[in-house]
């Protein structure tokens, strides 16, 4: 019997190929943007935000440059800064802790459980009078134990900002991630579950005041075209 050996190369990632099935649809959408000249914000972004909020079961969604920006802007809009502590999972990507450090706050790392997500018992032990927020991470799309985490946060009067970078459409007990805390932060990096051609991020919330503040902070602090009410980036 003759044995035939076949070698096949399987790439670790195929960023170019992942959009192949909808390439024409994407080119059409890009064409609309090019023809309109609205390269920053505009109707296309408005519609994306509306659909993303509907997808996550929240009142609002705000598009930003990256998942990291979503985390930073969420904490900033909540008034978190120097002297404050923010708890997150010890095994997450650096941005989950870095967003707090960038604002002058102190990131505090708590342990994870068998699901590799933030362990509620470890979270509770890490809370101090300086703790202002917790960032549970839905690692690899598997939701953290949000019922326990929300109960602990409520008991200690701290904010919950979900790091849902890898978890678009993930559900915990019938509810989409990004709809539990005061804010949900998603990444649209090419390696994430909902990938942009480039980078991007989204922040979800049910809090109208937070929503309005984030919209100002994402656009150079502009309340109107001629009225800047805070220093910010874009």
PDB file of C-alpha atoms in Angstrom:
ATOM      1  CA  UNK A   1       0.000   0.000   0.000  1.00  0.00           C
ATOM      2  CA  UNK A   2       1.354   3.380  -0.955  1.00  0.00           C
ATOM      3  CA  UNK A   3       1.036   6.147   1.629  1.00  0.00           C
ATOM      4  CA  UNK A   4       0.516   9.695   0.412  1.00  0.00           C
ATOM      5  CA  UNK A   5       1.512  12.472   2.761  1.00  0.00           C
ATOM      6  CA  UNK A   6      -0.059  15.883   2.277  1.00  0.00           C
ATOM      7  CA  UNK A   7       1.212  19.008   3.971  1.00  0.00           C
ATOM      8  CA  UNK A   8      -1.130  21.889   4.595  1.00  0.00           C
ATOM      9  CA  UNK A   9      -0.133  25.264   6.001  1.00  0.00           C
ATOM     10  CA  UNK A  10      -2.672  26.745   8.420  1.00  0.00           C
ATOM     11  CA  UNK A  11      -1.925  30.373   9.366  1.00  0.00           C
ATOM     12  CA  UNK A  12      -2.273  31.344  13.026  1.00  0.00           C
ATOM     13  CA  UNK A  13      -4.411  34.286  11.894  1.00  0.00           C
ATOM     14  CA  UNK A  14      -5.795  35.307   8.511  1.00  0.00           C
ATOM     15  CA  UNK A  15      -6.674  38.959   8.918  1.00  0.00           C
ATOM     16  CA  UNK A  16      -6.996  39.534   5.189  1.00  0.00           C
ATOM     17  CA  UNK A  17      -9.221  36.518   4.673  1.00  0.00           C
ATOM     18  CA  UNK A  18     -11.680  37.123   7.475  1.00  0.00           C
ATOM     19  CA  UNK A  19     -13.540  39.794   5.507  1.00  0.00           C
ATOM     20  CA  UNK A  20     -13.433  38.019   2.133  1.00  0.00           C
ATOM     21  CA  UNK A  21     -17.053  36.886   2.221  1.00  0.00           C
ATOM     22  CA  UNK A  22     -18.357  40.441   2.648  1.00  0.00           C
ATOM     23  CA  UNK A  23     -15.655  42.330   0.745  1.00  0.00           C
ATOM     24  CA  UNK A  24     -18.034  43.844  -1.821  1.00  0.00           C
ATOM     25  CA  UNK A  25     -20.420  44.996   0.906  1.00  0.00           C
ATOM     26  CA  UNK A  26     -17.517  46.579   2.778  1.00  0.00           C
ATOM     27  CA  UNK A  27     -16.237  48.341  -0.329  1.00  0.00           C
ATOM     28  CA  UNK A  28     -19.717  49.730  -0.959  1.00  0.00           C
ATOM     29  CA  UNK A  29     -19.869  51.075   2.605  1.00  0.00           C
ATOM     30  CA  UNK A  30     -16.399  52.608   2.257  1.00  0.00           C
ATOM     31  CA  UNK A  31     -17.495  54.187  -0.985  1.00  0.00           C
ATOM     32  CA  UNK A  32     -20.411  55.876   0.769  1.00  0.00           C
ATOM     33  CA  UNK A  33     -18.042  57.358   3.331  1.00  0.00           C
ATOM     34  CA  UNK A  34     -15.544  58.514   0.694  1.00  0.00           C
ATOM     35  CA  UNK A  35     -18.285  60.111  -1.398  1.00  0.00           C
ATOM     36  CA  UNK A  36     -19.821  61.857   1.616  1.00  0.00           C
ATOM     37  CA  UNK A  37     -16.523  63.278   2.868  1.00  0.00           C
ATOM     38  CA  UNK A  38     -17.621  62.481   6.458  1.00  0.00           C
ATOM     39  CA  UNK A  39     -14.466  60.693   7.565  1.00  0.00           C
ATOM     40  CA  UNK A  40     -14.895  61.454  11.275  1.00  0.00           C
ATOM     41  CA  UNK A  41     -18.189  60.624  13.031  1.00  0.00           C
ATOM     42  CA  UNK A  42     -21.234  61.375  10.847  1.00  0.00           C
ATOM     43  CA  UNK A  43     -24.333  59.355   9.929  1.00  0.00           C
ATOM     44  CA  UNK A  44     -22.518  56.044   9.393  1.00  0.00           C
ATOM     45  CA  UNK A  45     -21.135  56.159  12.936  1.00  0.00           C
ATOM     46  CA  UNK A  46     -24.502  57.243  14.335  1.00  0.00           C
ATOM     47  CA  UNK A  47     -26.187  54.232  12.751  1.00  0.00           C
ATOM     48  CA  UNK A  48     -23.429  51.878  13.902  1.00  0.00           C
ATOM     49  CA  UNK A  49     -23.837  53.143  17.477  1.00  0.00           C
ATOM     50  CA  UNK A  50     -27.614  52.685  17.324  1.00  0.00           C
ATOM     51  CA  UNK A  51     -27.274  49.106  16.092  1.00  0.00           C
ATOM     52  CA  UNK A  52     -24.524  48.237  18.575  1.00  0.00           C
ATOM     53  CA  UNK A  53     -26.576  49.497  21.513  1.00  0.00           C
ATOM     54  CA  UNK A  54     -29.518  47.410  20.287  1.00  0.00           C
ATOM     55  CA  UNK A  55     -27.213  44.389  19.941  1.00  0.00           C
ATOM     56  CA  UNK A  56     -26.027  44.723  23.550  1.00  0.00           C
ATOM     57  CA  UNK A  57     -29.410  45.606  25.032  1.00  0.00           C
ATOM     58  CA  UNK A  58     -28.334  49.057  26.238  1.00  0.00           C
ATOM     59  CA  UNK A  59     -29.789  52.523  25.710  1.00  0.00           C
ATOM     60  CA  UNK A  60     -26.591  54.014  24.290  1.00  0.00           C
ATOM     61  CA  UNK A  61     -23.331  53.178  22.526  1.00  0.00           C
ATOM     62  CA  UNK A  62     -20.437  55.488  21.679  1.00  0.00           C
ATOM     63  CA  UNK A  63     -17.812  54.687  19.045  1.00  0.00           C
ATOM     64  CA  UNK A  64     -14.186  55.469  19.929  1.00  0.00           C
ATOM     65  CA  UNK A  65     -10.688  54.793  18.583  1.00  0.00           C
ATOM     66  CA  UNK A  66     -10.017  51.565  20.494  1.00  0.00           C
ATOM     67  CA  UNK A  67     -11.067  49.340  23.353  1.00  0.00           C
ATOM     68  CA  UNK A  68      -8.375  50.983  25.469  1.00  0.00           C
ATOM     69  CA  UNK A  69      -9.862  54.412  24.766  1.00  0.00           C
ATOM     70  CA  UNK A  70     -13.263  53.093  25.851  1.00  0.00           C
ATOM     71  CA  UNK A  71     -11.823  52.002  29.206  1.00  0.00           C
ATOM     72  CA  UNK A  72      -9.882  55.238  29.752  1.00  0.00           C
ATOM     73  CA  UNK A  73     -12.829  57.468  28.841  1.00  0.00           C
ATOM     74  CA  UNK A  74     -15.208  55.470  31.037  1.00  0.00           C
ATOM     75  CA  UNK A  75     -12.989  55.888  34.099  1.00  0.00           C
ATOM     76  CA  UNK A  76     -12.301  59.534  33.312  1.00  0.00           C
ATOM     77  CA  UNK A  77     -15.994  60.342  32.897  1.00  0.00           C
ATOM     78  CA  UNK A  78     -16.635  58.687  36.270  1.00  0.00           C
ATOM     79  CA  UNK A  79     -14.142  61.066  37.881  1.00  0.00           C
ATOM     80  CA  UNK A  80     -11.526  58.433  38.684  1.00  0.00           C
ATOM     81  CA  UNK A  81      -7.952  59.676  39.029  1.00  0.00           C
ATOM     82  CA  UNK A  82      -5.068  60.270  41.435  1.00  0.00           C
ATOM     83  CA  UNK A  83      -5.542  58.634  44.824  1.00  0.00           C
ATOM     84  CA  UNK A  84      -8.179  56.188  43.613  1.00  0.00           C
ATOM     85  CA  UNK A  85      -7.858  52.426  43.213  1.00  0.00           C
ATOM     86  CA  UNK A  86      -9.327  50.309  40.419  1.00  0.00           C
ATOM     87  CA  UNK A  87      -9.479  46.522  40.770  1.00  0.00           C
ATOM     88  CA  UNK A  88      -9.165  44.203  37.780  1.00  0.00           C
ATOM     89  CA  UNK A  89      -8.188  40.631  36.935  1.00  0.00           C
ATOM     90  CA  UNK A  90      -4.510  39.729  37.233  1.00  0.00           C
ATOM     91  CA  UNK A  91      -4.424  37.705  34.003  1.00  0.00           C
ATOM     92  CA  UNK A  92      -5.855  40.255  31.570  1.00  0.00           C
ATOM     93  CA  UNK A  93      -4.184  42.258  28.810  1.00  0.00           C
ATOM     94  CA  UNK A  94      -2.215  45.263  30.080  1.00  0.00           C
ATOM     95  CA  UNK A  95      -4.910  47.749  28.981  1.00  0.00           C
ATOM     96  CA  UNK A  96      -7.285  46.541  31.713  1.00  0.00           C
ATOM     97  CA  UNK A  97      -4.915  47.891  34.358  1.00  0.00           C
ATOM     98  CA  UNK A  98      -3.224  50.544  32.214  1.00  0.00           C
ATOM     99  CA  UNK A  99      -6.425  52.536  31.771  1.00  0.00           C
ATOM    100  CA  UNK A 100      -6.406  53.301  35.502  1.00  0.00           C
ATOM    101  CA  UNK A 101      -2.685  54.062  35.634  1.00  0.00           C
ATOM    102  CA  UNK A 102      -2.983  56.481  32.694  1.00  0.00           C
ATOM    103  CA  UNK A 103      -5.374  58.587  34.786  1.00  0.00           C
ATOM    104  CA  UNK A 104      -3.128  58.577  37.852  1.00  0.00           C
ATOM    105  CA  UNK A 105      -5.176  55.948  39.681  1.00  0.00           C
ATOM    106  CA  UNK A 106      -3.673  52.765  41.124  1.00  0.00           C
ATOM    107  CA  UNK A 107      -4.532  49.461  39.420  1.00  0.00           C
ATOM    108  CA  UNK A 108      -5.058  46.640  41.937  1.00  0.00           C
ATOM    109  CA  UNK A 109      -4.850  43.060  40.679  1.00  0.00           C
ATOM    110  CA  UNK A 110      -7.219  40.444  42.077  1.00  0.00           C
ATOM    111  CA  UNK A 111      -7.034  36.696  41.495  1.00  0.00           C
ATOM    112  CA  UNK A 112      -9.163  34.676  39.088  1.00  0.00           C
ATOM    113  CA  UNK A 113     -11.210  31.529  39.541  1.00  0.00           C
ATOM    114  CA  UNK A 114     -11.397  28.259  37.656  1.00  0.00           C
ATOM    115  CA  UNK A 115     -13.107  30.076  34.766  1.00  0.00           C
ATOM    116  CA  UNK A 116     -10.039  32.390  34.451  1.00  0.00           C
ATOM    117  CA  UNK A 117     -12.278  35.373  35.192  1.00  0.00           C
ATOM    118  CA  UNK A 118     -12.232  37.680  38.205  1.00  0.00           C
ATOM    119  CA  UNK A 119     -12.948  35.709  41.383  1.00  0.00           C
ATOM    120  CA  UNK A 120     -15.679  37.486  43.397  1.00  0.00           C
ATOM    121  CA  UNK A 121     -14.108  36.436  46.731  1.00  0.00           C
ATOM    122  CA  UNK A 122     -10.719  37.823  45.667  1.00  0.00           C
ATOM    123  CA  UNK A 123     -12.412  41.002  44.489  1.00  0.00           C
ATOM    124  CA  UNK A 124     -14.060  41.569  47.863  1.00  0.00           C
ATOM    125  CA  UNK A 125     -10.766  41.055  49.712  1.00  0.00           C
ATOM    126  CA  UNK A 126      -9.055  43.642  47.487  1.00  0.00           C
ATOM    127  CA  UNK A 127     -11.540  46.440  48.206  1.00  0.00           C
ATOM    128  CA  UNK A 128     -10.260  49.326  50.353  1.00  0.00           C
ATOM    129  CA  UNK A 129     -11.653  52.780  51.176  1.00  0.00           C
ATOM    130  CA  UNK A 130      -9.764  54.041  48.096  1.00  0.00           C
ATOM    131  CA  UNK A 131     -11.473  51.623  45.684  1.00  0.00           C
ATOM    132  CA  UNK A 132     -13.638  53.486  43.200  1.00  0.00           C
ATOM    133  CA  UNK A 133     -14.219  50.900  40.452  1.00  0.00           C
ATOM    134  CA  UNK A 134     -13.800  47.299  39.405  1.00  0.00           C
ATOM    135  CA  UNK A 135     -13.108  46.146  35.844  1.00  0.00           C
ATOM    136  CA  UNK A 136     -14.203  42.524  35.389  1.00  0.00           C
ATOM    137  CA  UNK A 137     -12.844  41.028  32.173  1.00  0.00           C
ATOM    138  CA  UNK A 138     -14.933  38.634  30.097  1.00  0.00           C
ATOM    139  CA  UNK A 139     -11.850  36.704  29.044  1.00  0.00           C
ATOM    140  CA  UNK A 140     -11.973  35.044  25.596  1.00  0.00           C
ATOM    141  CA  UNK A 141     -15.685  35.791  25.443  1.00  0.00           C
ATOM    142  CA  UNK A 142     -16.606  33.865  28.582  1.00  0.00           C
ATOM    143  CA  UNK A 143     -18.588  36.150  30.909  1.00  0.00           C
ATOM    144  CA  UNK A 144     -17.428  36.783  34.449  1.00  0.00           C
ATOM    145  CA  UNK A 145     -19.765  36.011  37.370  1.00  0.00           C
ATOM    146  CA  UNK A 146     -21.628  39.270  37.004  1.00  0.00           C
ATOM    147  CA  UNK A 147     -24.407  38.612  39.536  1.00  0.00           C
ATOM    148  CA  UNK A 148     -21.875  38.191  42.349  1.00  0.00           C
ATOM    149  CA  UNK A 149     -19.634  41.005  41.135  1.00  0.00           C
ATOM    150  CA  UNK A 150     -22.552  43.435  40.832  1.00  0.00           C
ATOM    151  CA  UNK A 151     -23.767  42.551  44.333  1.00  0.00           C
ATOM    152  CA  UNK A 152     -20.313  43.165  45.824  1.00  0.00           C
ATOM    153  CA  UNK A 153     -19.933  46.457  43.941  1.00  0.00           C
ATOM    154  CA  UNK A 154     -23.350  47.653  45.105  1.00  0.00           C
ATOM    155  CA  UNK A 155     -22.560  46.766  48.731  1.00  0.00           C
ATOM    156  CA  UNK A 156     -19.340  48.797  48.590  1.00  0.00           C
ATOM    157  CA  UNK A 157     -20.685  51.611  46.369  1.00  0.00           C
ATOM    158  CA  UNK A 158     -18.109  51.170  43.594  1.00  0.00           C
ATOM    159  CA  UNK A 159     -18.526  51.402  39.828  1.00  0.00           C
ATOM    160  CA  UNK A 160     -18.463  48.364  37.559  1.00  0.00           C
ATOM    161  CA  UNK A 161     -16.852  48.948  34.150  1.00  0.00           C
ATOM    162  CA  UNK A 162     -16.948  45.777  32.051  1.00  0.00           C
ATOM    163  CA  UNK A 163     -13.954  44.923  29.873  1.00  0.00           C
ATOM    164  CA  UNK A 164     -15.829  43.117  27.121  1.00  0.00           C
ATOM    165  CA  UNK A 165     -13.051  43.513  24.539  1.00  0.00           C
ATOM    166  CA  UNK A 166     -13.320  39.876  23.433  1.00  0.00           C
ATOM    167  CA  UNK A 167     -16.977  39.321  24.177  1.00  0.00           C
ATOM    168  CA  UNK A 168     -19.332  40.917  21.635  1.00  0.00           C
ATOM    169  CA  UNK A 169     -22.690  39.090  21.898  1.00  0.00           C
ATOM    170  CA  UNK A 170     -21.633  36.977  24.888  1.00  0.00           C
ATOM    171  CA  UNK A 171     -24.462  36.424  27.369  1.00  0.00           C
ATOM    172  CA  UNK A 172     -24.624  35.804  31.098  1.00  0.00           C
ATOM    173  CA  UNK A 173     -27.918  34.324  32.262  1.00  0.00           C
ATOM    174  CA  UNK A 174     -29.757  35.648  29.233  1.00  0.00           C
ATOM    175  CA  UNK A 175     -28.320  39.170  29.358  1.00  0.00           C
ATOM    176  CA  UNK A 176     -25.633  40.527  27.028  1.00  0.00           C
ATOM    177  CA  UNK A 177     -22.295  41.592  28.477  1.00  0.00           C
ATOM    178  CA  UNK A 178     -21.756  45.330  28.433  1.00  0.00           C
ATOM    179  CA  UNK A 179     -25.202  45.867  29.935  1.00  0.00           C
ATOM    180  CA  UNK A 180     -24.460  44.992  33.578  1.00  0.00           C
ATOM    181  CA  UNK A 181     -22.153  47.755  34.806  1.00  0.00           C
ATOM    182  CA  UNK A 182     -22.246  51.522  34.465  1.00  0.00           C
ATOM    183  CA  UNK A 183     -20.303  50.991  31.224  1.00  0.00           C
ATOM    184  CA  UNK A 184     -19.215  48.210  28.896  1.00  0.00           C
ATOM    185  CA  UNK A 185     -16.017  48.557  26.863  1.00  0.00           C
ATOM    186  CA  UNK A 186     -15.490  46.676  23.599  1.00  0.00           C
ATOM    187  CA  UNK A 187     -12.554  46.389  21.213  1.00  0.00           C
ATOM    188  CA  UNK A 188     -12.904  46.195  17.437  1.00  0.00           C
ATOM    189  CA  UNK A 189      -9.220  45.332  16.914  1.00  0.00           C
ATOM    190  CA  UNK A 190      -8.646  42.986  13.929  1.00  0.00           C
ATOM    191  CA  UNK A 191      -8.016  40.057  16.308  1.00  0.00           C
ATOM    192  CA  UNK A 192     -11.254  40.502  18.272  1.00  0.00           C
ATOM    193  CA  UNK A 193     -14.608  38.785  17.739  1.00  0.00           C
ATOM    194  CA  UNK A 194     -16.089  41.756  15.858  1.00  0.00           C
ATOM    195  CA  UNK A 195     -13.170  43.054  13.827  1.00  0.00           C
ATOM    196  CA  UNK A 196     -12.728  46.407  12.145  1.00  0.00           C
ATOM    197  CA  UNK A 197     -10.447  46.954   9.176  1.00  0.00           C
ATOM    198  CA  UNK A 198      -8.010  48.802  11.399  1.00  0.00           C
ATOM    199  CA  UNK A 199      -8.822  49.483  15.030  1.00  0.00           C
ATOM    200  CA  UNK A 200     -11.841  50.782  16.893  1.00  0.00           C
ATOM    201  CA  UNK A 201     -13.787  50.529  20.100  1.00  0.00           C
ATOM    202  CA  UNK A 202     -17.244  51.007  21.559  1.00  0.00           C
ATOM    203  CA  UNK A 203     -18.570  52.009  24.963  1.00  0.00           C
ATOM    204  CA  UNK A 204     -22.087  50.958  25.993  1.00  0.00           C
ATOM    205  CA  UNK A 205     -24.166  52.370  28.841  1.00  0.00           C
ATOM    206  CA  UNK A 206     -27.697  52.944  30.106  1.00  0.00           C
ATOM    207  CA  UNK A 207     -26.618  56.111  31.935  1.00  0.00           C
ATOM    208  CA  UNK A 208     -27.567  59.183  29.898  1.00  0.00           C
ATOM    209  CA  UNK A 209     -25.246  61.535  31.808  1.00  0.00           C
ATOM    210  CA  UNK A 210     -22.275  59.224  31.228  1.00  0.00           C
ATOM    211  CA  UNK A 211     -23.229  58.881  27.568  1.00  0.00           C
ATOM    212  CA  UNK A 212     -23.303  62.648  27.070  1.00  0.00           C
ATOM    213  CA  UNK A 213     -19.978  63.080  28.889  1.00  0.00           C
ATOM    214  CA  UNK A 214     -18.261  60.384  26.800  1.00  0.00           C
ATOM    215  CA  UNK A 215     -19.493  61.979  23.562  1.00  0.00           C
ATOM    216  CA  UNK A 216     -17.804  65.232  24.611  1.00  0.00           C
ATOM    217  CA  UNK A 217     -14.586  63.566  25.799  1.00  0.00           C
ATOM    218  CA  UNK A 218     -14.192  61.546  22.581  1.00  0.00           C
ATOM    219  CA  UNK A 219     -14.342  64.735  20.498  1.00  0.00           C
ATOM    220  CA  UNK A 220     -11.672  67.057  21.940  1.00  0.00           C
ATOM    221  CA  UNK A 221     -13.930  68.207  24.760  1.00  0.00           C
ATOM    222  CA  UNK A 222     -16.264  70.023  22.376  1.00  0.00           C
ATOM    223  CA  UNK A 223     -19.819  70.632  23.580  1.00  0.00           C
ATOM    224  CA  UNK A 224     -20.469  72.526  20.359  1.00  0.00           C
ATOM    225  CA  UNK A 225     -18.187  73.331  17.419  1.00  0.00           C
ATOM    226  CA  UNK A 226     -17.169  76.595  19.140  1.00  0.00           C
ATOM    227  CA  UNK A 227     -17.387  75.623  22.813  1.00  0.00           C
ATOM    228  CA  UNK A 228     -14.768  73.335  24.401  1.00  0.00           C
ATOM    229  CA  UNK A 229     -15.670  72.558  28.004  1.00  0.00           C
ATOM    230  CA  UNK A 230     -12.786  70.201  28.869  1.00  0.00           C
ATOM    231  CA  UNK A 231      -9.356  69.142  27.645  1.00  0.00           C
ATOM    232  CA  UNK A 232      -9.509  65.878  25.743  1.00  0.00           C
ATOM    233  CA  UNK A 233      -8.328  63.961  22.714  1.00  0.00           C
ATOM    234  CA  UNK A 234     -10.246  62.422  19.820  1.00  0.00           C
TER     235      UNK A 234
END
